[in-house]
Coordinates of C-alpha atoms and ligand atoms in Angstrom, one line a residue:
Chain A
M1 CA 31.5 16.0 -16.9
R2 CA 29.1 14.3 -19.6
E3 CA 26.2 12.5 -18.4
V4 CA 25.9 9.0 -18.5
A5 CA 22.9 6.7 -19.5
V6 CA 22.2 2.9 -18.9
I7 CA 20.8 1.6 -22.6
G8 CA 21.1 -2.1 -22.0
I9 CA 20.7 -5.1 -19.4
G10 CA 21.4 -8.6 -19.6
I11 CA 21.4 -11.0 -16.6
T12 CA 21.3 -15.0 -16.4
K13 CA 19.5 -16.9 -13.9
F14 CA 21.3 -17.0 -10.5
G15 CA 21.8 -20.2 -8.5
E16 CA 23.8 -23.6 -8.7
L17 CA 24.3 -23.6 -12.5
W18 CA 26.3 -26.9 -12.4
D19 CA 25.8 -27.0 -16.9
K20 CA 27.0 -23.6 -17.2
S21 CA 30.8 -22.3 -17.3
F22 CA 32.1 -19.2 -16.6
R23 CA 32.6 -18.1 -20.1
Q24 CA 28.8 -18.9 -21.2
L25 CA 27.3 -17.4 -18.3
I26 CA 29.2 -13.9 -19.2
A27 CA 28.8 -14.5 -22.8
E28 CA 24.7 -14.5 -22.0
A29 CA 24.4 -11.4 -20.0
G30 CA 26.6 -9.9 -22.3
S31 CA 24.7 -10.5 -25.5
K32 CA 21.4 -10.0 -24.0
A33 CA 22.7 -6.7 -22.9
I34 CA 24.1 -6.0 -26.2
F35 CA 20.6 -7.0 -27.7
D36 CA 18.5 -5.2 -25.2
A37 CA 20.8 -1.6 -25.9
G38 CA 20.6 -2.7 -29.8
I39 CA 24.6 -2.0 -30.4
E40 CA 27.4 -3.8 -32.2
G41 CA 30.7 -4.9 -31.1
K42 CA 32.0 -2.2 -33.4
D43 CA 30.2 0.5 -31.0
I44 CA 32.1 -0.6 -28.0
D45 CA 34.7 1.5 -26.8
A46 CA 35.9 -0.7 -23.5
L47 CA 34.9 -3.8 -21.5
Y48 CA 34.8 -3.6 -17.5
I49 CA 34.3 -6.5 -15.7
G50 CA 33.6 -7.5 -12.1
S51 CA 34.9 -10.2 -10.5
M52 CA 35.7 -10.8 -6.7
S53 CA 37.9 -14.1 -7.2
S54 CA 37.9 -15.9 -10.3
G55 CA 41.3 -16.9 -9.4
R56 CA 40.2 -19.3 -6.5
F57 CA 37.0 -19.9 -7.7
I58 CA 38.0 -21.3 -11.1
G59 CA 41.5 -20.8 -11.0
Q60 CA 41.4 -18.5 -13.8
E61 CA 42.8 -14.6 -13.4
H62 CA 43.2 -12.3 -16.5
V63 CA 39.6 -12.5 -16.9
G64 CA 39.2 -9.0 -18.6
A65 CA 40.4 -10.5 -21.9
L66 CA 38.7 -13.7 -21.2
V67 CA 35.4 -12.2 -21.3
A68 CA 36.3 -10.1 -24.5
D69 CA 37.6 -13.3 -26.4
A70 CA 34.2 -15.3 -24.7
A71 CA 31.8 -12.6 -26.0
G72 CA 33.6 -12.8 -29.4
F73 CA 35.3 -9.9 -29.5
S74 CA 38.7 -10.8 -29.7
H75 CA 39.2 -9.7 -33.5
L76 CA 37.9 -6.0 -32.3
H77 CA 40.7 -5.5 -29.8
I78 CA 38.5 -3.9 -27.1
P79 CA 40.3 -2.6 -24.1
A80 CA 39.0 -5.1 -21.4
T81 CA 39.8 -4.5 -17.7
R82 CA 39.1 -6.5 -14.9
I83 CA 38.1 -4.5 -11.5
E84 CA 38.2 -5.9 -8.2
G85 CA 36.9 -4.9 -4.7
A86 CA 35.6 -8.0 -2.9
C87 CA 31.8 -8.0 -3.4
A88 CA 31.9 -4.7 -4.3
S89 CA 33.6 -5.6 -7.7
G90 CA 30.4 -5.3 -9.5
G91 CA 29.7 -2.0 -8.1
L92 CA 33.2 -0.6 -8.6
A93 CA 33.0 -1.7 -12.6
V94 CA 29.9 0.0 -13.3
R95 CA 31.7 3.3 -11.8
Q96 CA 34.8 2.5 -13.5
G97 CA 32.5 2.6 -16.8
Y98 CA 30.4 5.6 -15.9
L99 CA 33.7 7.6 -15.4
S100 CA 35.3 6.6 -18.1
I101 CA 32.2 8.1 -20.3
A102 CA 31.5 10.7 -18.2
S103 CA 35.3 12.1 -18.5
G104 CA 34.9 12.4 -22.2
V105 CA 37.0 8.9 -23.1
N106 CA 34.4 6.9 -24.0
D107 CA 31.0 7.1 -25.8
I108 CA 29.6 3.1 -25.2
V109 CA 31.1 0.7 -22.7
V110 CA 29.7 -2.6 -21.6
V111 CA 30.1 -3.4 -18.2
G112 CA 29.8 -6.9 -17.0
G113 CA 29.8 -8.9 -13.3
I114 CA 30.5 -12.7 -12.5
E115 CA 31.3 -15.1 -10.3
K116 CA 31.2 -19.3 -10.8
M117 CA 31.3 -19.9 -7.2
N118 CA 30.1 -23.6 -7.2
D119 CA 32.9 -25.5 -9.2
V120 CA 34.8 -25.3 -5.6
A121 CA 33.7 -27.4 -2.7
G122 CA 31.4 -25.3 -0.1
A123 CA 34.6 -25.3 2.7
S124 CA 36.7 -23.7 -0.2
A125 CA 33.5 -20.9 -1.0
T126 CA 33.8 -20.1 2.5
E127 CA 37.4 -19.6 2.4
T128 CA 37.5 -17.9 -0.4
L129 CA 34.9 -15.1 0.8
A130 CA 36.9 -15.0 3.9
T131 CA 39.8 -13.6 1.8
A132 CA 37.8 -10.3 1.5
A133 CA 38.5 -10.5 5.7
D134 CA 41.5 -9.3 6.7
Q135 CA 43.9 -12.7 6.2
E136 CA 46.5 -11.7 8.7
W137 CA 44.6 -9.9 11.6
E138 CA 41.1 -11.5 11.5
A139 CA 41.0 -14.7 9.3
F140 CA 44.0 -16.1 11.0
F141 CA 42.4 -16.4 14.1
G142 CA 39.5 -17.9 13.0
A143 CA 37.2 -15.4 12.0
T144 CA 34.7 -16.1 9.2
F145 CA 33.2 -13.5 6.7
P146 CA 29.5 -14.6 8.6
G147 CA 31.2 -14.6 11.9
L148 CA 32.2 -10.7 11.0
Y149 CA 29.2 -9.5 10.4
A150 CA 27.3 -11.6 13.0
M151 CA 29.9 -9.4 15.3
I152 CA 28.0 -6.1 14.2
A153 CA 24.8 -8.0 14.5
T154 CA 25.9 -9.0 18.5
R155 CA 26.8 -5.4 18.9
H156 CA 23.8 -3.8 16.8
M157 CA 21.4 -5.9 19.8
H158 CA 23.5 -4.5 22.4
D159 CA 23.2 -1.2 21.3
Y160 CA 19.7 -0.5 20.0
G161 CA 17.6 -3.7 21.0
T162 CA 17.3 -5.2 17.9
T163 CA 15.9 -8.6 18.0
K164 CA 16.6 -12.0 16.1
E165 CA 13.0 -11.6 15.0
Q166 CA 13.7 -8.0 13.3
L167 CA 16.6 -9.7 11.4
A168 CA 14.4 -12.8 10.5
Q169 CA 11.9 -10.4 9.2
V170 CA 14.7 -9.1 6.5
A171 CA 14.7 -12.5 5.2
V172 CA 11.0 -13.3 4.8
K173 CA 10.4 -9.8 3.0
N174 CA 13.6 -10.6 0.3
H175 CA 12.4 -14.2 0.1
A176 CA 9.1 -12.8 -0.6
N177 CA 10.1 -10.3 -3.3
G178 CA 12.5 -13.2 -4.7
A179 CA 9.5 -15.5 -5.2
K180 CA 8.5 -12.5 -7.8
N181 CA 12.0 -12.8 -9.5
P182 CA 12.0 -15.1 -12.7
Y183 CA 16.2 -14.7 -11.9
A184 CA 16.3 -15.4 -8.5
Q185 CA 18.3 -18.4 -7.0
Y186 CA 15.3 -18.8 -4.2
K187 CA 12.1 -18.4 -5.8
F188 CA 10.6 -19.7 -2.3
E189 CA 9.1 -17.7 0.7
V190 CA 10.4 -18.2 4.5
T191 CA 8.5 -17.4 7.7
V192 CA 10.0 -16.0 10.7
E193 CA 9.8 -19.2 12.4
Q194 CA 11.9 -20.9 9.4
V195 CA 14.5 -18.1 9.7
M196 CA 14.9 -18.3 13.7
A197 CA 15.2 -22.1 13.3
A198 CA 17.8 -22.4 10.9
V199 CA 20.9 -24.3 11.9
P200 CA 23.5 -21.4 13.1
V201 CA 26.2 -20.2 11.0
A202 CA 27.9 -17.6 13.4
H203 CA 25.6 -17.0 16.6
P204 CA 23.2 -14.5 15.9
L205 CA 23.1 -15.4 12.5
G206 CA 21.6 -18.5 11.3
L207 CA 21.7 -20.5 7.7
L208 CA 18.8 -18.2 6.7
D209 CA 20.5 -14.7 7.8
C210 CA 22.9 -15.6 5.0
S211 CA 23.1 -14.9 1.4
P212 CA 23.8 -18.2 -0.7
V213 CA 26.7 -19.1 -2.8
S214 CA 26.0 -18.6 -5.9
D215 CA 26.8 -18.6 -9.9
G216 CA 25.8 -15.9 -12.1
A217 CA 26.2 -13.0 -14.6
A218 CA 25.0 -9.8 -15.3
A219 CA 25.8 -7.2 -17.9
I220 CA 25.0 -3.8 -18.8
V221 CA 25.7 -1.0 -21.5
L222 CA 26.3 2.3 -20.3
C223 CA 26.7 5.3 -22.9
A224 CA 26.9 9.0 -23.1
M225 CA 23.6 11.0 -22.7
D226 CA 23.7 12.9 -25.8
K227 CA 24.1 9.6 -27.7
A228 CA 21.5 7.5 -25.9
K229 CA 18.7 8.3 -27.6
E230 CA 19.6 7.1 -30.9
F231 CA 19.7 3.5 -29.2
T232 CA 16.9 3.6 -27.1
D233 CA 13.6 5.7 -26.2
K234 CA 13.5 4.6 -22.5
P235 CA 17.3 5.6 -21.5
V236 CA 18.0 5.8 -17.4
K237 CA 20.5 8.4 -16.3
I238 CA 22.9 7.7 -13.6
I239 CA 22.8 10.9 -11.7
A240 CA 25.4 10.0 -9.3
S241 CA 28.4 7.6 -8.3
G242 CA 29.6 7.6 -4.9
Q243 CA 33.0 5.3 -3.4
A244 CA 34.3 5.3 -0.1
S245 CA 36.8 2.8 2.0
D246 CA 37.7 2.3 5.5
T247 CA 39.6 -0.2 7.4
L248 CA 40.1 -3.5 6.3
P249 CA 39.4 -5.3 9.3
L250 CA 36.2 -4.6 11.1
H251 CA 38.1 -4.1 14.6
G252 CA 39.5 -1.1 13.1
R253 CA 36.4 1.0 12.7
R254 CA 35.4 4.0 14.3
D255 CA 32.1 2.2 15.3
I256 CA 31.2 -1.2 14.9
T257 CA 27.8 -1.0 14.0
T258 CA 28.1 1.4 11.3
L259 CA 29.8 1.2 8.0
D260 CA 31.1 4.9 7.4
A261 CA 32.4 3.8 3.6
T262 CA 28.5 3.7 3.3
V263 CA 27.9 6.9 5.0
H264 CA 30.2 8.4 3.0
A265 CA 29.7 6.9 -0.5
A266 CA 26.3 7.9 0.7
K267 CA 27.1 11.8 1.1
M268 CA 28.9 12.0 -2.1
A269 CA 26.2 10.3 -4.2
Y270 CA 23.3 12.2 -2.7
K271 CA 25.6 15.6 -3.2
Q272 CA 26.0 14.9 -6.8
A273 CA 22.5 14.1 -7.8
N274 CA 21.1 17.1 -5.5
V275 CA 19.0 14.4 -3.6
T276 CA 18.0 13.6 -0.1
P277 CA 17.3 10.0 1.2
K278 CA 13.6 10.9 1.1
D279 CA 13.6 11.6 -2.8
I280 CA 14.7 8.0 -3.2
D281 CA 11.7 5.7 -4.3
V282 CA 13.3 2.2 -4.4
A283 CA 16.6 0.8 -3.3
E284 CA 18.8 -2.3 -3.9
V285 CA 20.9 -2.7 -0.9
H286 CA 24.0 -5.0 -0.1
D287 CA 22.1 -7.4 2.2
C288 CA 24.7 -10.5 2.5
F289 CA 23.3 -10.9 5.7
T290 CA 20.0 -10.1 7.3
I291 CA 22.3 -7.5 9.6
A292 CA 23.8 -5.7 6.6
E293 CA 20.3 -4.8 5.2
I294 CA 19.5 -3.4 8.7
C295 CA 22.8 -1.3 9.0
A296 CA 22.2 -0.3 5.1
I297 CA 18.9 1.6 5.5
E298 CA 20.4 3.2 8.3
D299 CA 23.8 4.4 7.1
L300 CA 22.1 5.3 3.6
G301 CA 19.7 7.5 5.8
F302 CA 16.5 5.7 5.1
V303 CA 15.7 5.7 9.2
E304 CA 17.5 6.9 11.8
K305 CA 20.7 4.7 13.2
G306 CA 19.4 2.0 15.5
K307 CA 16.0 2.3 14.1
G308 CA 16.7 -0.3 11.4
G309 CA 15.4 -3.3 13.0
K310 CA 11.9 -1.7 13.8
A311 CA 11.5 -0.1 10.0
V312 CA 11.9 -3.7 8.7
E313 CA 9.2 -4.9 11.7
E314 CA 6.9 -1.8 10.6
N315 CA 7.0 -3.0 6.9
I316 CA 8.4 0.3 5.9
T317 CA 11.1 -1.4 3.3
T318 CA 8.5 -4.1 1.7
L319 CA 7.2 -4.0 -2.0
D320 CA 4.3 -1.6 -1.1
G321 CA 6.3 0.4 1.9
E322 CA 7.4 3.7 2.2
I323 CA 10.4 2.9 0.8
P324 CA 10.8 -0.5 -1.2
V325 CA 14.2 -2.2 -0.6
N326 CA 15.5 -5.0 -2.5
T327 CA 12.6 -5.5 -4.6
S328 CA 14.7 -8.1 -6.3
G329 CA 14.9 -10.3 -3.4
G330 CA 18.5 -8.9 -2.4
L331 CA 21.7 -11.0 -2.2
K332 CA 19.3 -12.9 0.0
A333 CA 16.8 -14.7 -2.1
K334 CA 17.9 -13.7 -5.5
G335 CA 21.4 -14.8 -4.9
H336 CA 24.8 -13.4 -4.5
P337 CA 27.3 -14.7 -7.5
V338 CA 29.7 -11.7 -5.4
G339 CA 31.2 -10.0 -8.7
A340 CA 27.9 -10.0 -10.3
T341 CA 25.6 -8.7 -7.4
G342 CA 26.6 -4.8 -8.3
V343 CA 25.7 -4.9 -11.8
A344 CA 22.6 -6.9 -11.0
Q345 CA 21.4 -4.2 -8.7
I346 CA 21.5 -1.6 -11.5
I347 CA 19.6 -3.9 -13.7
E348 CA 16.9 -4.1 -11.1
I349 CA 16.6 -0.7 -10.5
V350 CA 16.5 0.1 -14.3
E351 CA 13.9 -2.3 -14.4
Q352 CA 12.0 -0.4 -12.0
L353 CA 12.6 2.7 -13.6
R354 CA 11.6 1.4 -17.0
G355 CA 8.7 0.4 -15.5
E356 CA 9.6 -3.2 -16.6
A357 CA 9.7 -4.7 -12.8
D358 CA 6.4 -6.9 -13.5
K359 CA 4.9 -8.3 -10.1
R360 CA 7.7 -6.4 -8.4
Q361 CA 7.3 -3.0 -10.0
V362 CA 7.2 -0.4 -7.5
E363 CA 4.7 2.4 -8.8
D364 CA 5.9 6.0 -10.2
A365 CA 9.1 4.4 -9.3
R366 CA 11.0 7.4 -10.4
I367 CA 14.1 7.6 -8.7
G368 CA 16.1 4.7 -7.5
L369 CA 19.8 3.8 -5.5
A370 CA 22.3 1.1 -5.7
H371 CA 24.6 0.0 -2.5
N372 CA 27.4 -2.3 -3.2
V373 CA 29.4 -3.4 -0.4
G374 CA 33.2 -5.2 -0.3
G375 CA 34.2 -7.1 3.1
S376 CA 32.7 -6.2 6.3
G377 CA 32.8 -2.6 5.0
A378 CA 36.0 -1.8 3.6
T379 CA 34.8 -0.8 0.8
C380 CA 31.4 1.0 -0.3
V381 CA 29.9 2.0 -4.1
I382 CA 26.7 3.6 -4.5
H383 CA 24.9 4.7 -8.0
I384 CA 21.8 7.0 -8.0
L385 CA 19.9 6.1 -11.4
E386 CA 16.5 8.4 -12.6
A387 CA 13.8 7.5 -15.3
I388 CA 14.1 10.4 -18.0
Chain B
M1 CA 47.7 -23.7 -1.0
K2 CA 50.7 -23.8 0.5
E3 CA 52.6 -20.6 2.4
S4 CA 56.2 -19.6 2.9
V5 CA 57.0 -20.0 6.7
A6 CA 58.3 -16.6 6.3
R7 CA 55.0 -15.1 6.2
F8 CA 54.1 -16.5 9.7
W9 CA 57.6 -15.8 11.6
R10 CA 57.8 -11.9 10.2
E11 CA 54.4 -11.5 12.4
I12 CA 55.6 -13.7 15.8
P13 CA 56.6 -10.9 18.0
Q14 CA 52.7 -9.5 17.2
R15 CA 51.1 -12.8 17.7
Y16 CA 53.3 -14.3 20.1
N17 CA 53.9 -11.4 22.4
I18 CA 51.5 -8.7 21.5
I19 CA 53.9 -6.3 20.5
G20 CA 52.4 -2.8 19.2
N21 CA 54.0 0.4 18.5
K22 CA 53.5 4.0 19.8
C23 CA 53.3 7.2 18.2
T24 CA 55.5 9.4 20.4
V25 CA 54.2 12.4 18.5
C26 CA 50.6 12.4 19.6
G27 CA 50.9 9.7 21.9
R28 CA 48.6 7.2 20.1
V29 CA 49.2 3.1 20.5
F30 CA 48.8 1.0 17.3
F31 CA 48.3 -3.1 16.9
P32 CA 49.4 -4.2 14.5
P33 CA 52.4 -1.7 14.6
R34 CA 52.0 0.7 11.7
E35 CA 55.1 2.3 9.7
S36 CA 53.7 5.7 10.7
C37 CA 50.8 7.2 12.5
P38 CA 47.7 8.0 10.4
Y39 CA 47.3 11.0 12.6
C40 CA 50.8 12.6 12.4
R41 CA 51.5 11.4 9.3
R42 CA 55.2 12.4 8.0
K43 CA 55.9 14.2 11.3
S44 CA 55.7 10.4 12.6
L45 CA 58.5 9.1 10.7
G46 CA 61.5 7.6 12.6
K47 CA 59.4 8.5 16.1
M48 CA 57.3 5.2 16.3
Q49 CA 58.2 3.4 19.2
K50 CA 57.5 -0.3 20.0
I51 CA 55.5 -1.1 23.1
Q52 CA 54.8 -4.5 24.9
L53 CA 50.4 -4.2 25.3
S54 CA 49.6 -5.5 28.5
G55 CA 47.0 -8.2 27.0
K56 CA 44.0 -6.8 29.3
G57 CA 40.6 -5.7 27.9
K58 CA 37.5 -5.8 27.1
I59 CA 34.9 -7.6 25.0
V60 CA 33.5 -4.9 22.6
T61 CA 31.4 -7.9 20.4
Y62 CA 31.8 -11.4 19.9
T63 CA 30.1 -14.7 18.0
I64 CA 29.9 -17.9 18.5
I65 CA 31.4 -19.5 14.9
H66 CA 29.5 -22.7 14.1
S67 CA 30.6 -22.9 10.4
A68 CA 34.3 -22.6 9.8
T69 CA 36.8 -22.8 7.1
E70 CA 38.8 -26.0 6.7
D71 CA 41.7 -24.9 9.0
F72 CA 39.1 -24.1 12.2
E73 CA 36.5 -26.9 11.4
D74 CA 37.7 -29.1 14.3
Q75 CA 37.4 -26.4 16.5
V76 CA 33.6 -25.5 16.2
P77 CA 31.6 -24.2 18.0
Y78 CA 34.0 -21.6 18.9
P79 CA 33.7 -17.9 20.3
I80 CA 35.6 -15.4 18.7
A81 CA 35.6 -11.6 20.1
I82 CA 36.9 -8.0 19.1
V83 CA 38.5 -7.1 22.3
E84 CA 39.8 -3.4 23.2
L85 CA 42.7 -3.4 25.1
D86 CA 43.3 -1.1 27.7
E87 CA 45.6 0.7 26.2
G88 CA 43.4 1.6 22.9
P89 CA 43.9 -0.7 20.1
R90 CA 40.9 -3.0 19.1
I91 CA 41.8 -6.9 18.2
T92 CA 40.2 -9.9 16.8
A93 CA 40.7 -13.0 19.0
Q94 CA 39.2 -16.3 19.8
I95 CA 37.9 -16.5 23.7
V96 CA 38.9 -19.6 25.5
D97 CA 38.7 -21.4 28.9
C98 CA 34.7 -20.6 29.4
K99 CA 31.5 -21.6 28.1
P100 CA 30.9 -20.2 24.8
E101 CA 27.3 -18.9 26.4
D102 CA 28.9 -17.3 28.9
V103 CA 30.9 -14.6 26.4
K104 CA 29.4 -10.9 26.9
I105 CA 29.7 -7.4 25.8
D106 CA 32.0 -5.8 28.4
M107 CA 33.5 -8.8 29.7
R108 CA 37.1 -8.2 31.0
V109 CA 39.5 -10.5 29.6
E110 CA 43.4 -11.4 29.4
S111 CA 45.5 -12.7 26.7
T112 CA 47.0 -16.4 26.5
F113 CA 49.6 -17.9 24.3
R114 CA 47.9 -20.9 22.6
K115 CA 47.6 -23.0 19.6
I116 CA 45.7 -21.2 16.9
R117 CA 45.5 -24.1 13.8
Q118 CA 47.8 -26.7 12.5
D119 CA 48.3 -27.6 8.9
G120 CA 47.1 -31.2 8.7
S121 CA 48.5 -33.9 11.5
T122 CA 52.0 -33.5 10.3
G123 CA 52.1 -29.8 9.0
A124 CA 53.2 -26.4 10.5
I125 CA 51.7 -25.4 14.2
Y126 CA 50.6 -21.7 14.2
Y127 CA 50.7 -20.2 17.8
G128 CA 49.2 -16.9 18.9
Y129 CA 46.9 -15.1 21.4
K130 CA 43.6 -15.8 22.7
F131 CA 41.7 -14.3 25.1
R132 CA 39.6 -15.6 28.3
P133 CA 38.0 -14.5 31.3
M134 CA 40.2 -12.3 33.7
R135 CA 40.6 -13.9 36.8
Ligands
LIG1 ZN1 50.5 10.1 16.1

């Protein structure tokens, strides 16, 4: 397999972007990434676009070709493919781009991720997000997407004594990081009391335990390592790509509080990179809900199973902690335009490893990990990156 | 989005009567029924037997939904749980006939046939299982 590097990154602001369309958002992120990489349209061998549900959010499928067109590449006839895996769509698109270069088929690819979620009413957005769950055997009976993670939280509290305060502390930390991120949807801090007093969504999760409904796009340029130096003196190498699947409904899992897809994707990635969890200097994990970050740091092996809540309480995952997690603000504060998330996570890690994360910079960050989950844990994709 | 009625009636045996199936090679029980056993694979083909599940089990975990999709907005707040049936399979369902705050992990429950939701005031009514505390 050939080695692959990230040579360009571009991201839009995340949030309720009423004045921006789907096309404008992806064109903005894409052109920023292409300028950053210093490549031209004719250099691009393929496009991979992660989008969870453009069909329901803007009534438009077939967005692979649409994105190539919106970016002004229609006359170049670049192969363009849309990738879907619910909230993991972006991470899966990164993996497809990575594999296409590693295999020797392509030299340079652009990977984009996008979701335009605010062109439908709030209740429709909730319904569309619920399509990541099992429609026949979960959603049909009234289970919502936050409801599924709430059931993970209830069981985690029962098995390990995790508290609502510890869940709230995840939100507090991620808002503190988001306040330092110019692209974040929520650039304000919150307190434990505010999170705990927020309106209930699905007990024990309240509104501030949940990531927001967001518009946004992100793009990266991937390049074969042996060609990367032609374009940049700061390539960031992708040293592993892991992916795994599990049962679609939560009730089918081996253990309600363990995302086995994360465990298996992590095992695959650590093995390929030849690193252990201890070697990771900074991580972006899939905190669609506060409980999801606690499960993630356990399932990725940063802390022992059941100790995630305690780890958050002991500030192990803060910006100056032992293993800084979600320095971007995470899905919680940066925002969660679902298809864009997995690509945006890679961008945060690249900025950290380039030493360009400004007020969010983790000192001497050399190896970073990005963890992207689809649904309540049926899909997981993990990338590990290293500064060269 | 309008859905065809067929999508609903083809699941009626499962949703009305909790009909699962059993792999007669290894004895594992599944709900909803599977085409083949994931453990015995091709050995189980033609050897999957329909069975009526008891509808009795215990709560593995639960939540109380306060923010629902449009179809369920009129029912909030309502508890929903993952129930482990005595025969083994786990299923997701609403818990009824008790106060939401009385729902607890390990609580014994039994299935009951109820209306799940309705398509507006004139549309189709969907029925299926919910669970209630065991008497
Ligand atoms: Zn079997």
